[in-house]
C-alpha cells in the first residue's frame, strides 16, 4: 500500500497530552506519536525548561520503511514549533537509528527495572506502608498530567480520577518525599514510575522506601488493570537501584536519551 493512502490524524487524549495516529485503510493504526510535558521530580529550585517536551513515536514493524515515522515527526514538529523534543529509545534499536537520521542529539542513558504485581508480597508491602515515621504523614493525590512542570504544581489541583498517582510524605505542612506513577504511553497494563525523591535533610529515615511502597499499593487500588510498574533510573544512582531491588524490581532494559530542537 502506498504511504499516500495513510492519513496522519490528531487524536483527543488526556489533558496536556497531544497524540497523532497514522491510519491506513480500513482504519488500521500503522503508527502513533505523542507529546507530554516533562515534569521535574526534584525538590527545591530547578532550572525551568518550558521549551522541552517528551516525545514518543512508534511505527508497527510491518509498516516501517515507508516514511510513516517521518510524517508523524513532521506532524509533531508543526504542532510544537520552537520546542525541544526529548525522546527515549532502546540502545541499538530502529528508534535510535531513526533519531540519528533526523538530527537528534544523544544526551544520556537510563536503566529500566520492572515490578510485576504477581511477584509482590502484599502483606509485606502493607507492613512497609504501615510503619510509623514520627513527624511525617503520608498522603496521596490522583489526577491528570497537565502543563505543570513540578510536583508542587500538581498538588495545587484537587485530587480527582486521572492517569497520575502520587504518594507523598509531608512534615510541618511541606512536601519532603514522594514517588509518582503515570498510566498511559506504555503497554496498557503497565505504569511508569518516577522516583522516589527525598528532600536533603530528610534522607536516611526510610522515607523513599515508605512512599514507594505506598505508591505501589495505591496505584493498584486506583488502576486495578495495571499489572506492572516500570521504573527509570540513572545508572549513577546506586541507592535508588538498591531500593528498587529491595521492592522486587528486576532489570528490564537500557535506553538512551536524544533531543531535537525544532525551528
PDB file of C-alpha atoms in Angstrom:
ATOM      1  CA  UNK A   1       0.000   0.000   0.000  1.00  0.00           C
ATOM      2  CA  UNK A   2       1.258   3.469  -0.881  1.00  0.00           C
ATOM      3  CA  UNK A   3       2.095   5.721   2.060  1.00  0.00           C
ATOM      4  CA  UNK A   4      -0.018   8.393   0.337  1.00  0.00           C
ATOM      5  CA  UNK A   5      -3.117   6.443   1.377  1.00  0.00           C
ATOM      6  CA  UNK A   6      -2.130   6.733   5.042  1.00  0.00           C
ATOM      7  CA  UNK A   7      -3.582   9.686   6.943  1.00  0.00           C
ATOM      8  CA  UNK A   8      -1.901  11.373   9.909  1.00  0.00           C
ATOM      9  CA  UNK A   9      -4.665  12.424  12.301  1.00  0.00           C
ATOM     10  CA  UNK A  10      -4.697  14.132  15.683  1.00  0.00           C
ATOM     11  CA  UNK A  11      -6.317  12.060  18.441  1.00  0.00           C
ATOM     12  CA  UNK A  12      -8.020  13.531  21.542  1.00  0.00           C
ATOM     13  CA  UNK A  13      -6.404  12.164  24.675  1.00  0.00           C
ATOM     14  CA  UNK A  14      -5.688  13.113  28.252  1.00  0.00           C
ATOM     15  CA  UNK A  15      -5.480  16.856  29.004  1.00  0.00           C
ATOM     16  CA  UNK A  16      -1.994  18.224  28.383  1.00  0.00           C
ATOM     17  CA  UNK A  17      -1.042  15.306  26.103  1.00  0.00           C
ATOM     18  CA  UNK A  18      -1.059  15.604  22.293  1.00  0.00           C
ATOM     19  CA  UNK A  19      -1.279  12.435  20.155  1.00  0.00           C
ATOM     20  CA  UNK A  20      -1.322  11.524  16.485  1.00  0.00           C
ATOM     21  CA  UNK A  21      -2.045   8.301  14.623  1.00  0.00           C
ATOM     22  CA  UNK A  22      -1.018   7.106  11.181  1.00  0.00           C
ATOM     23  CA  UNK A  23      -4.216   5.471   9.911  1.00  0.00           C
ATOM     24  CA  UNK A  24      -4.280   3.135   6.906  1.00  0.00           C
ATOM     25  CA  UNK A  25      -7.433   1.810   5.184  1.00  0.00           C
ATOM     26  CA  UNK A  26      -9.659   0.341   6.504  1.00  0.00           C
ATOM     27  CA  UNK A  27      -8.861   2.099   9.806  1.00  0.00           C
ATOM     28  CA  UNK A  28      -5.684   0.230  10.737  1.00  0.00           C
ATOM     29  CA  UNK A  29      -3.309   2.145  13.037  1.00  0.00           C
ATOM     30  CA  UNK A  30       0.150   1.894  11.494  1.00  0.00           C
ATOM     31  CA  UNK A  31       1.931   4.187  13.936  1.00  0.00           C
ATOM     32  CA  UNK A  32       1.472   6.637  16.794  1.00  0.00           C
ATOM     33  CA  UNK A  33       3.242   9.712  18.130  1.00  0.00           C
ATOM     34  CA  UNK A  34       2.648  11.716  21.287  1.00  0.00           C
ATOM     35  CA  UNK A  35       3.862  14.674  23.299  1.00  0.00           C
ATOM     36  CA  UNK A  36       3.600  15.098  27.046  1.00  0.00           C
ATOM     37  CA  UNK A  37       5.043  17.687  29.430  1.00  0.00           C
ATOM     38  CA  UNK A  38       8.308  16.889  31.191  1.00  0.00           C
ATOM     39  CA  UNK A  39       7.725  17.074  34.926  1.00  0.00           C
ATOM     40  CA  UNK A  40      10.700  17.800  37.169  1.00  0.00           C
ATOM     41  CA  UNK A  41      10.620  15.307  40.044  1.00  0.00           C
ATOM     42  CA  UNK A  42      13.205  17.176  42.078  1.00  0.00           C
ATOM     43  CA  UNK A  43      12.918  19.288  45.226  1.00  0.00           C
ATOM     44  CA  UNK A  44      13.969  22.894  45.525  1.00  0.00           C
ATOM     45  CA  UNK A  45      14.660  25.498  42.817  1.00  0.00           C
ATOM     46  CA  UNK A  46      15.187  23.883  39.433  1.00  0.00           C
ATOM     47  CA  UNK A  47      16.102  25.440  36.083  1.00  0.00           C
ATOM     48  CA  UNK A  48      12.922  25.982  34.105  1.00  0.00           C
ATOM     49  CA  UNK A  49      12.647  24.110  30.819  1.00  0.00           C
ATOM     50  CA  UNK A  50       9.373  25.327  29.357  1.00  0.00           C
ATOM     51  CA  UNK A  51      10.657  24.626  25.857  1.00  0.00           C
ATOM     52  CA  UNK A  52      11.146  20.870  26.402  1.00  0.00           C
ATOM     53  CA  UNK A  53       8.505  18.159  25.852  1.00  0.00           C
ATOM     54  CA  UNK A  54       8.719  14.360  25.877  1.00  0.00           C
ATOM     55  CA  UNK A  55       8.190  12.676  22.518  1.00  0.00           C
ATOM     56  CA  UNK A  56       7.005   9.112  21.987  1.00  0.00           C
ATOM     57  CA  UNK A  57       6.881   7.707  18.455  1.00  0.00           C
ATOM     58  CA  UNK A  58       6.240   4.159  17.281  1.00  0.00           C
ATOM     59  CA  UNK A  59       5.551   2.540  13.909  1.00  0.00           C
ATOM     60  CA  UNK A  60       4.344  -1.055  13.667  1.00  0.00           C
ATOM     61  CA  UNK A  61       7.123  -3.271  12.243  1.00  0.00           C
ATOM     62  CA  UNK A  62       5.152  -4.240   9.116  1.00  0.00           C
ATOM     63  CA  UNK A  63       4.653  -0.531   8.254  1.00  0.00           C
ATOM     64  CA  UNK A  64       8.240   0.602   8.667  1.00  0.00           C
ATOM     65  CA  UNK A  65      10.480   1.978   5.885  1.00  0.00           C
ATOM     66  CA  UNK A  66       7.539   3.741   4.215  1.00  0.00           C
ATOM     67  CA  UNK A  67       8.148   7.224   5.600  1.00  0.00           C
ATOM     68  CA  UNK A  68       5.405   6.960   8.219  1.00  0.00           C
ATOM     69  CA  UNK A  69       7.718   7.820  11.113  1.00  0.00           C
ATOM     70  CA  UNK A  70       8.960  10.886   9.247  1.00  0.00           C
ATOM     71  CA  UNK A  71       5.378  12.020   8.589  1.00  0.00           C
ATOM     72  CA  UNK A  72       4.437  11.563  12.245  1.00  0.00           C
ATOM     73  CA  UNK A  73       7.513  13.555  13.267  1.00  0.00           C
ATOM     74  CA  UNK A  74       6.531  16.290  10.793  1.00  0.00           C
ATOM     75  CA  UNK A  75       3.055  16.480  12.361  1.00  0.00           C
ATOM     76  CA  UNK A  76       4.635  16.778  15.798  1.00  0.00           C
ATOM     77  CA  UNK A  77       7.001  19.464  14.514  1.00  0.00           C
ATOM     78  CA  UNK A  78       4.158  21.539  13.079  1.00  0.00           C
ATOM     79  CA  UNK A  79       2.412  21.397  16.454  1.00  0.00           C
ATOM     80  CA  UNK A  80       5.475  22.026  18.635  1.00  0.00           C
ATOM     81  CA  UNK A  81       7.416  24.750  16.823  1.00  0.00           C
ATOM     82  CA  UNK A  82      10.433  26.143  18.720  1.00  0.00           C
ATOM     83  CA  UNK A  83      10.289  23.410  21.347  1.00  0.00           C
ATOM     84  CA  UNK A  84      12.892  20.794  22.242  1.00  0.00           C
ATOM     85  CA  UNK A  85      11.799  17.205  21.722  1.00  0.00           C
ATOM     86  CA  UNK A  86      13.210  14.737  24.252  1.00  0.00           C
ATOM     87  CA  UNK A  87      12.884  11.067  23.302  1.00  0.00           C
ATOM     88  CA  UNK A  88      13.991   7.823  24.956  1.00  0.00           C
ATOM     89  CA  UNK A  89      14.846   4.843  22.740  1.00  0.00           C
ATOM     90  CA  UNK A  90      16.256   1.339  23.110  1.00  0.00           C
ATOM     91  CA  UNK A  91      20.005   1.189  22.636  1.00  0.00           C
ATOM     92  CA  UNK A  92      20.818  -0.129  19.156  1.00  0.00           C
ATOM     93  CA  UNK A  93      17.172  -0.129  18.096  1.00  0.00           C
ATOM     94  CA  UNK A  94      15.409   1.105  14.976  1.00  0.00           C
ATOM     95  CA  UNK A  95      14.331   4.072  17.095  1.00  0.00           C
ATOM     96  CA  UNK A  96      17.931   5.044  17.729  1.00  0.00           C
ATOM     97  CA  UNK A  97      18.702   4.830  14.007  1.00  0.00           C
ATOM     98  CA  UNK A  98      15.621   6.999  13.331  1.00  0.00           C
ATOM     99  CA  UNK A  99      16.938   9.634  15.749  1.00  0.00           C
ATOM    100  CA  UNK A 100      20.320   9.646  14.029  1.00  0.00           C
ATOM    101  CA  UNK A 101      18.723  10.110  10.589  1.00  0.00           C
ATOM    102  CA  UNK A 102      16.590  13.027  11.768  1.00  0.00           C
ATOM    103  CA  UNK A 103      19.282  15.029  13.512  1.00  0.00           C
ATOM    104  CA  UNK A 104      18.598  14.186  17.175  1.00  0.00           C
ATOM    105  CA  UNK A 105      21.494  14.674  19.601  1.00  0.00           C
ATOM    106  CA  UNK A 106      22.328  11.976  22.185  1.00  0.00           C
ATOM    107  CA  UNK A 107      22.249  13.340  25.756  1.00  0.00           C
ATOM    108  CA  UNK A 108      22.316  10.387  28.182  1.00  0.00           C
ATOM    109  CA  UNK A 109      21.245   6.877  29.130  1.00  0.00           C
ATOM    110  CA  UNK A 110      18.943   5.172  31.653  1.00  0.00           C
ATOM    111  CA  UNK A 111      18.326   1.790  33.248  1.00  0.00           C
ATOM    112  CA  UNK A 112      14.773   0.396  33.399  1.00  0.00           C
ATOM    113  CA  UNK A 113      13.524  -2.050  36.033  1.00  0.00           C
ATOM    114  CA  UNK A 114      10.168  -3.852  36.149  1.00  0.00           C
ATOM    115  CA  UNK A 115       7.930  -4.896  39.040  1.00  0.00           C
ATOM    116  CA  UNK A 116       5.033  -7.280  38.394  1.00  0.00           C
ATOM    117  CA  UNK A 117       2.182  -7.375  40.910  1.00  0.00           C
ATOM    118  CA  UNK A 118       2.076 -11.166  40.829  1.00  0.00           C
ATOM    119  CA  UNK A 119       5.545 -11.085  42.472  1.00  0.00           C
ATOM    120  CA  UNK A 120       4.546  -8.590  45.192  1.00  0.00           C
ATOM    121  CA  UNK A 121       4.115  -9.927  48.737  1.00  0.00           C
ATOM    122  CA  UNK A 122       1.133  -7.762  49.614  1.00  0.00           C
ATOM    123  CA  UNK A 123       1.219  -8.403  53.362  1.00  0.00           C
ATOM    124  CA  UNK A 124       4.882  -7.366  53.489  1.00  0.00           C
ATOM    125  CA  UNK A 125       4.094  -4.331  51.335  1.00  0.00           C
ATOM    126  CA  UNK A 126       1.325  -3.348  53.752  1.00  0.00           C
ATOM    127  CA  UNK A 127       3.760  -3.620  56.661  1.00  0.00           C
ATOM    128  CA  UNK A 128       6.144  -1.215  54.896  1.00  0.00           C
ATOM    129  CA  UNK A 129       3.317   1.271  54.391  1.00  0.00           C
ATOM    130  CA  UNK A 130       2.067   0.955  57.990  1.00  0.00           C
ATOM    131  CA  UNK A 131       5.466   1.645  59.598  1.00  0.00           C
ATOM    132  CA  UNK A 132       5.256   4.848  61.635  1.00  0.00           C
ATOM    133  CA  UNK A 133       7.594   7.717  60.793  1.00  0.00           C
ATOM    134  CA  UNK A 134       7.286  10.199  63.688  1.00  0.00           C
ATOM    135  CA  UNK A 135       6.936  13.758  62.473  1.00  0.00           C
ATOM    136  CA  UNK A 136       5.825  12.705  58.981  1.00  0.00           C
ATOM    137  CA  UNK A 137       2.461  11.898  57.492  1.00  0.00           C
ATOM    138  CA  UNK A 138       1.621  10.023  54.312  1.00  0.00           C
ATOM    139  CA  UNK A 139      -0.756  11.452  51.709  1.00  0.00           C
ATOM    140  CA  UNK A 140      -1.914  10.594  48.197  1.00  0.00           C
ATOM    141  CA  UNK A 141      -3.017  12.540  45.131  1.00  0.00           C
ATOM    142  CA  UNK A 142      -4.502  11.456  41.805  1.00  0.00           C
ATOM    143  CA  UNK A 143      -5.255  13.439  38.672  1.00  0.00           C
ATOM    144  CA  UNK A 144      -4.184  14.154  35.115  1.00  0.00           C
ATOM    145  CA  UNK A 145      -0.764  15.230  33.914  1.00  0.00           C
ATOM    146  CA  UNK A 146      -1.142  18.800  32.765  1.00  0.00           C
ATOM    147  CA  UNK A 147       1.221  21.562  31.700  1.00  0.00           C
ATOM    148  CA  UNK A 148       2.597  21.645  35.247  1.00  0.00           C
ATOM    149  CA  UNK A 149       6.376  21.187  35.357  1.00  0.00           C
ATOM    150  CA  UNK A 150       6.796  20.489  39.114  1.00  0.00           C
ATOM    151  CA  UNK A 151       5.194  18.039  41.514  1.00  0.00           C
ATOM    152  CA  UNK A 152       4.271  21.000  43.715  1.00  0.00           C
ATOM    153  CA  UNK A 153       2.195  22.359  40.833  1.00  0.00           C
ATOM    154  CA  UNK A 154       0.301  19.076  40.515  1.00  0.00           C
ATOM    155  CA  UNK A 155      -0.542  19.210  44.199  1.00  0.00           C
ATOM    156  CA  UNK A 156      -2.173  22.607  43.823  1.00  0.00           C
ATOM    157  CA  UNK A 157      -5.024  20.893  41.968  1.00  0.00           C
ATOM    158  CA  UNK A 158      -7.657  18.892  43.869  1.00  0.00           C
ATOM    159  CA  UNK A 159      -7.381  15.122  43.707  1.00  0.00           C
ATOM    160  CA  UNK A 160      -9.683  13.549  41.108  1.00  0.00           C
ATOM    161  CA  UNK A 161      -9.759  10.483  38.839  1.00  0.00           C
ATOM    162  CA  UNK A 162      -6.827  10.522  36.429  1.00  0.00           C
ATOM    163  CA  UNK A 163      -3.832   8.795  34.932  1.00  0.00           C
ATOM    164  CA  UNK A 164      -1.306  10.014  37.532  1.00  0.00           C
ATOM    165  CA  UNK A 165      -0.898   8.742  41.109  1.00  0.00           C
ATOM    166  CA  UNK A 166       1.316  10.451  43.696  1.00  0.00           C
ATOM    167  CA  UNK A 167       2.276   9.229  47.174  1.00  0.00           C
ATOM    168  CA  UNK A 168       3.983  11.799  49.371  1.00  0.00           C
ATOM    169  CA  UNK A 169       5.449  12.293  52.837  1.00  0.00           C
ATOM    170  CA  UNK A 170       4.928  15.681  54.434  1.00  0.00           C
ATOM    171  CA  UNK A 171       6.350  17.363  57.528  1.00  0.00           C
ATOM    172  CA  UNK A 172       5.212  20.679  59.033  1.00  0.00           C
ATOM    173  CA  UNK A 173       2.996  21.245  56.010  1.00  0.00           C
ATOM    174  CA  UNK A 174       5.827  20.815  53.498  1.00  0.00           C
ATOM    175  CA  UNK A 175       6.498  18.116  50.935  1.00  0.00           C
ATOM    176  CA  UNK A 176       9.665  16.186  51.806  1.00  0.00           C
ATOM    177  CA  UNK A 177       9.442  12.930  49.782  1.00  0.00           C
ATOM    178  CA  UNK A 178       7.328  11.465  47.021  1.00  0.00           C
ATOM    179  CA  UNK A 179       7.014   8.871  44.283  1.00  0.00           C
ATOM    180  CA  UNK A 180       4.862   9.239  41.167  1.00  0.00           C
ATOM    181  CA  UNK A 181       3.373   6.780  38.672  1.00  0.00           C
ATOM    182  CA  UNK A 182       1.690   7.577  35.356  1.00  0.00           C
ATOM    183  CA  UNK A 183      -0.549   5.293  33.297  1.00  0.00           C
ATOM    184  CA  UNK A 184      -0.573   5.724  29.518  1.00  0.00           C
ATOM    185  CA  UNK A 185       2.087   5.847  26.805  1.00  0.00           C
ATOM    186  CA  UNK A 186       3.328   2.326  27.656  1.00  0.00           C
ATOM    187  CA  UNK A 187       1.601  -1.050  27.238  1.00  0.00           C
ATOM    188  CA  UNK A 188      -1.910  -0.633  28.661  1.00  0.00           C
ATOM    189  CA  UNK A 189      -1.294  -2.821  31.699  1.00  0.00           C
ATOM    190  CA  UNK A 190       1.947  -1.090  32.680  1.00  0.00           C
ATOM    191  CA  UNK A 191       2.555   2.134  34.617  1.00  0.00           C
ATOM    192  CA  UNK A 192       5.718   4.241  34.626  1.00  0.00           C
ATOM    193  CA  UNK A 193       7.185   5.205  37.999  1.00  0.00           C
ATOM    194  CA  UNK A 194       9.337   8.240  38.748  1.00  0.00           C
ATOM    195  CA  UNK A 195      11.379   8.483  41.928  1.00  0.00           C
ATOM    196  CA  UNK A 196      11.264   8.265  44.819  1.00  0.00           C
ATOM    197  CA  UNK A 197      12.771  11.641  45.607  1.00  0.00           C
ATOM    198  CA  UNK A 198      13.619  12.707  49.163  1.00  0.00           C
ATOM    199  CA  UNK A 199      14.476  16.252  50.211  1.00  0.00           C
ATOM    200  CA  UNK A 200      18.023  16.737  51.532  1.00  0.00           C
ATOM    201  CA  UNK A 201      17.874  16.857  55.305  1.00  0.00           C
ATOM    202  CA  UNK A 202      15.198  14.158  55.433  1.00  0.00           C
ATOM    203  CA  UNK A 203      17.227  11.320  53.951  1.00  0.00           C
ATOM    204  CA  UNK A 204      18.333   8.237  55.866  1.00  0.00           C
ATOM    205  CA  UNK A 205      14.940   7.790  57.556  1.00  0.00           C
ATOM    206  CA  UNK A 206      13.379   5.323  55.151  1.00  0.00           C
ATOM    207  CA  UNK A 207      11.081   7.852  53.520  1.00  0.00           C
ATOM    208  CA  UNK A 208      11.974   6.746  49.988  1.00  0.00           C
ATOM    209  CA  UNK A 209      11.002   3.153  50.758  1.00  0.00           C
ATOM    210  CA  UNK A 210       7.860   4.363  52.552  1.00  0.00           C
ATOM    211  CA  UNK A 211       6.454   6.452  49.710  1.00  0.00           C
ATOM    212  CA  UNK A 212       7.477   3.847  47.105  1.00  0.00           C
ATOM    213  CA  UNK A 213       5.646   1.048  48.905  1.00  0.00           C
ATOM    214  CA  UNK A 214       2.633   3.320  49.377  1.00  0.00           C
ATOM    215  CA  UNK A 215       2.639   4.185  45.680  1.00  0.00           C
ATOM    216  CA  UNK A 216       2.750   0.517  44.617  1.00  0.00           C
ATOM    217  CA  UNK A 217      -0.207  -0.202  46.880  1.00  0.00           C
ATOM    218  CA  UNK A 218      -2.207   2.900  45.934  1.00  0.00           C
ATOM    219  CA  UNK A 219      -1.651   2.538  42.194  1.00  0.00           C
ATOM    220  CA  UNK A 220      -3.256  -0.899  42.138  1.00  0.00           C
ATOM    221  CA  UNK A 221      -6.236   0.430  44.098  1.00  0.00           C
ATOM    222  CA  UNK A 222      -6.797   3.305  41.641  1.00  0.00           C
ATOM    223  CA  UNK A 223      -5.921   1.405  38.439  1.00  0.00           C
ATOM    224  CA  UNK A 224      -6.652  -2.306  39.089  1.00  0.00           C
ATOM    225  CA  UNK A 225      -5.949  -3.157  35.428  1.00  0.00           C
ATOM    226  CA  UNK A 226      -2.252  -2.286  35.888  1.00  0.00           C
ATOM    227  CA  UNK A 227      -0.155  -5.435  36.320  1.00  0.00           C
ATOM    228  CA  UNK A 228       3.363  -3.963  36.032  1.00  0.00           C
ATOM    229  CA  UNK A 229       5.346  -0.903  37.067  1.00  0.00           C
ATOM    230  CA  UNK A 230       8.369   0.220  35.077  1.00  0.00           C
ATOM    231  CA  UNK A 231      10.886   2.448  36.858  1.00  0.00           C
ATOM    232  CA  UNK A 232      13.595   4.515  35.161  1.00  0.00           C
ATOM    233  CA  UNK A 233      16.844   5.192  36.998  1.00  0.00           C
ATOM    234  CA  UNK A 234      20.138   6.815  36.147  1.00  0.00           C
ATOM    235  CA  UNK A 235      22.992   4.326  36.034  1.00  0.00           C
ATOM    236  CA  UNK A 236      24.867   6.530  38.528  1.00  0.00           C
ATOM    237  CA  UNK A 237      22.279   6.214  41.349  1.00  0.00           C
ATOM    238  CA  UNK A 238      23.196   3.019  43.266  1.00  0.00           C
ATOM    239  CA  UNK A 239      20.985   3.912  46.238  1.00  0.00           C
ATOM    240  CA  UNK A 240      17.834   4.092  44.145  1.00  0.00           C
ATOM    241  CA  UNK A 241      18.771   0.949  42.238  1.00  0.00           C
ATOM    242  CA  UNK A 242      19.183  -0.907  45.558  1.00  0.00           C
ATOM    243  CA  UNK A 243      15.786   0.353  46.778  1.00  0.00           C
ATOM    244  CA  UNK A 244      14.104  -0.936  43.623  1.00  0.00           C
ATOM    245  CA  UNK A 245      15.777  -4.336  44.033  1.00  0.00           C
ATOM    246  CA  UNK A 246      14.562  -4.476  47.648  1.00  0.00           C
ATOM    247  CA  UNK A 247      10.980  -3.908  46.481  1.00  0.00           C
ATOM    248  CA  UNK A 248      11.260  -6.680  43.877  1.00  0.00           C
ATOM    249  CA  UNK A 249      12.043  -4.781  40.686  1.00  0.00           C
ATOM    250  CA  UNK A 250      14.180  -6.678  38.170  1.00  0.00           C
ATOM    251  CA  UNK A 251      16.335  -5.381  35.356  1.00  0.00           C
ATOM    252  CA  UNK A 252      14.428  -4.925  32.116  1.00  0.00           C
ATOM    253  CA  UNK A 253      16.436  -2.872  29.610  1.00  0.00           C
ATOM    254  CA  UNK A 254      18.643   0.130  28.971  1.00  0.00           C
ATOM    255  CA  UNK A 255      17.708   3.155  26.926  1.00  0.00           C
ATOM    256  CA  UNK A 256      19.337   6.277  25.520  1.00  0.00           C
ATOM    257  CA  UNK A 257      18.079   9.849  25.547  1.00  0.00           C
ATOM    258  CA  UNK A 258      18.040  12.081  22.472  1.00  0.00           C
ATOM    259  CA  UNK A 259      16.977  15.684  21.873  1.00  0.00           C
ATOM    260  CA  UNK A 260      15.939  17.675  18.833  1.00  0.00           C
ATOM    261  CA  UNK A 261      15.469  21.449  18.814  1.00  0.00           C
ATOM    262  CA  UNK A 262      12.649  22.391  16.447  1.00  0.00           C
ATOM    263  CA  UNK A 263      12.906  25.543  14.312  1.00  0.00           C
TER     264      UNK A 263
END
